[in-house]
């Protein structure tokens, strides 16, 4: 953005979820991240994993924040990157699912252990590891649900948190197969 | 060459380096600018006996890229560079960034330490793909020799298609030495996503054509995209201007795509553009931007940029549209294709409807012209830099003249006072503003056009930045003319210090200058010097008539400022025409701008 922009009337920034299909090559992720840092855009969450071994393609799910003009910029800038094949704006396309996984370690003794298990059950978290003084819970779902769970756990004892970041997909029967075949 | 028997068929294997050179040949490379080193020895060995590709040995890798840029921009072909690993590659970075900013198609081959040593901090190792990632359109590190040929073919496609740009290919030394089966170009090369070869929306063309025909105060503003699109695009743009009889202005990068002699041409626009060009932009009702990107040098303060206009933007790069200026109609596509459709549509509609009369608009523009914003007074015997450029233009306009420049005041004066009648004849560093661009760039231009008159309009400070290239110029007997406007100052820095920092000239004096005439002589070429206006023409004539390279040290008025000017943070209608005009202090926000 030009520094001249300062005086412009500011439109509200909104959160957007983008879904990218990229070549699974060294450097592709660096290129995407470099675009955001180099041009001063925000990344709120980012996940990457290979989705197609034969064609060697990866999906990047990305949550960013900006005005509609900035988001349009981000999308067209992303498409300039040679190994980026598809850029979809899930927020704009319609209903979509956002899901995330969290591993939460809680160090807890005494009566709070029961409380922790009760909360975990309410949230439908799985207990992956138990010792006499700790638990490791696994929880999936919307980021806001994970936030709430983690907040509660923190009030019960010392915690260690590991989260994957948001993975997203559109609702309904539409797929990207046709787009992918053109790559 | 190796011959191996595979499945009873004889397959010709060559080594990776030979495959690279063969792939360059197949992609039409005739000249390569480079500098050897340990990690590219196999490539140089493959070049040793090659008869088709001419290698030009530069004296610094930055210069190799600038020379390739000059070559590319004056021919429309892809420029090719070969540098070694580590410092060779890092030296090339400025050139690559320059090519990225100005959309010049470049292929840069860099050597790399062998794959098994990558990551060990080996001698002359650098993370070249990491360093060059943000300053190239794309880059590759070749780790698998079977992909070598395809990567090179694809790189040429990427560099030259869509919005052109530099592509770097990092070649580890073991890959250069490995056995490779050569793969031809047209075998299954996938198109990449940014090709923009899609069809143009006809209804949009119709809307835009109607808008242009009904406009009362239209203006067309063209940029480097028109030049990049090929000479045909320039012709179409000129045709459109003539049909609509509307004013046209060009950016620094676009100069030449409408001839300077066209009666509708208002000169360059922007920070040092003409008064009439900027005022027409400010007061227009319809603006058509063809292949320009609303750069901050052009727009001035954005919230006062052409406030009451409908804007149309044609650009091959979708991300340029609505980047800094919101437009009413954005057309993504190659300038030539879009202009051709637009000209047709305008002609068609022109027969049905009458164009709105522009008499009032032109009489207003003519009033602005009366300000004579490029006027200057040549008094006394000191040479005014503006006069030096004007005289140079007068003496060279009948030749096929190519101009390159460095960056600073001389660059702006060249843009203002030299007339360009054709595209691809003006090579300057616009986006990055690289001092030291002009001299190596004119090497590339002269290599591409051996019979033409190639002049580097330079400043003494910029010249010092890449003057090692004099050696290249002498080696290849390139008859380039180096026209130095010598005012002993980094003129543009000094001017900004005068206007914005109370004439506190911090570090902007170019002290300890060499004697340029003796410098020329030490390289065995001609040096000329002139400091009196009465001898200017004779010196220029002498310079042109000398067969070989010449350094002309033009001693000009030392503290001349470049006007007209939009002060930083000001709008088009707040231009200053001279130092006396600078009544208002620059705003605090303006002071923060570059």
Short mmCIF file of N, CA and C in Angstrom, two decimals, chain B residues 212-218 244-245 285 354-363:
data_model
loop_
_atom_site.label_atom_id
_atom_site.label_comp_id
_atom_site.label_asym_id
_atom_site.label_seq_id
_atom_site.Cartn_x
_atom_site.Cartn_y
_atom_site.Cartn_z
N UNK B 212 -15.81 6.75 -23.66
CA UNK B 212 -14.78 7.60 -24.27
C UNK B 212 -15.39 8.55 -25.30
N UNK B 213 -16.35 8.03 -26.07
CA UNK B 213 -16.95 8.86 -27.11
C UNK B 213 -17.82 9.97 -26.52
N UNK B 214 -18.42 9.69 -25.37
CA UNK B 214 -19.32 10.69 -24.80
C UNK B 214 -18.62 11.63 -23.84
N UNK B 215 -17.35 11.40 -23.61
CA UNK B 215 -16.64 12.23 -22.64
C UNK B 215 -16.46 13.64 -23.18
N UNK B 216 -16.55 14.59 -22.26
CA UNK B 216 -16.30 15.98 -22.66
C UNK B 216 -14.84 16.34 -22.45
N UNK B 217 -14.26 15.75 -21.40
CA UNK B 217 -12.87 16.10 -21.09
C UNK B 217 -12.06 14.81 -20.88
N UNK B 218 -11.93 14.01 -21.93
CA UNK B 218 -11.22 12.74 -21.76
C UNK B 218 -9.70 12.93 -21.77
N UNK B 244 -10.17 9.77 -31.43
CA UNK B 244 -10.91 10.49 -30.40
C UNK B 244 -10.52 11.96 -30.34
N UNK B 245 -9.40 12.29 -30.96
CA UNK B 245 -8.82 13.64 -30.88
C UNK B 245 -8.76 14.11 -29.43
N UNK B 285 -12.81 14.26 -17.21
CA UNK B 285 -14.02 13.57 -16.75
C UNK B 285 -13.94 12.07 -17.04
N UNK B 354 -22.27 10.84 -32.65
CA UNK B 354 -21.29 11.91 -32.84
C UNK B 354 -20.46 12.03 -31.57
N UNK B 355 -19.21 12.30 -31.77
CA UNK B 355 -18.35 12.52 -30.61
C UNK B 355 -18.68 13.88 -30.01
N UNK B 356 -18.65 13.95 -28.70
CA UNK B 356 -18.87 15.25 -28.05
C UNK B 356 -17.78 16.22 -28.46
N UNK B 357 -18.14 17.43 -28.65
CA UNK B 357 -17.15 18.44 -29.05
C UNK B 357 -16.14 18.65 -27.92
N UNK B 358 -14.87 18.71 -28.31
CA UNK B 358 -13.85 18.91 -27.29
C UNK B 358 -13.20 20.28 -27.42
N UNK B 359 -13.84 21.18 -28.14
CA UNK B 359 -13.25 22.50 -28.36
C UNK B 359 -12.92 23.21 -27.04
N UNK B 360 -13.90 23.12 -26.12
CA UNK B 360 -13.70 23.81 -24.83
C UNK B 360 -12.52 23.19 -24.07
N UNK B 361 -12.49 21.86 -24.10
CA UNK B 361 -11.44 21.11 -23.39
C UNK B 361 -10.07 21.49 -23.97
N UNK B 362 -9.99 21.51 -25.30
CA UNK B 362 -8.69 21.84 -25.90
C UNK B 362 -8.29 23.29 -25.65
N UNK B 363 -9.28 24.19 -25.64
CA UNK B 363 -8.89 25.59 -25.40
C UNK B 363 -8.39 25.75 -23.97
#
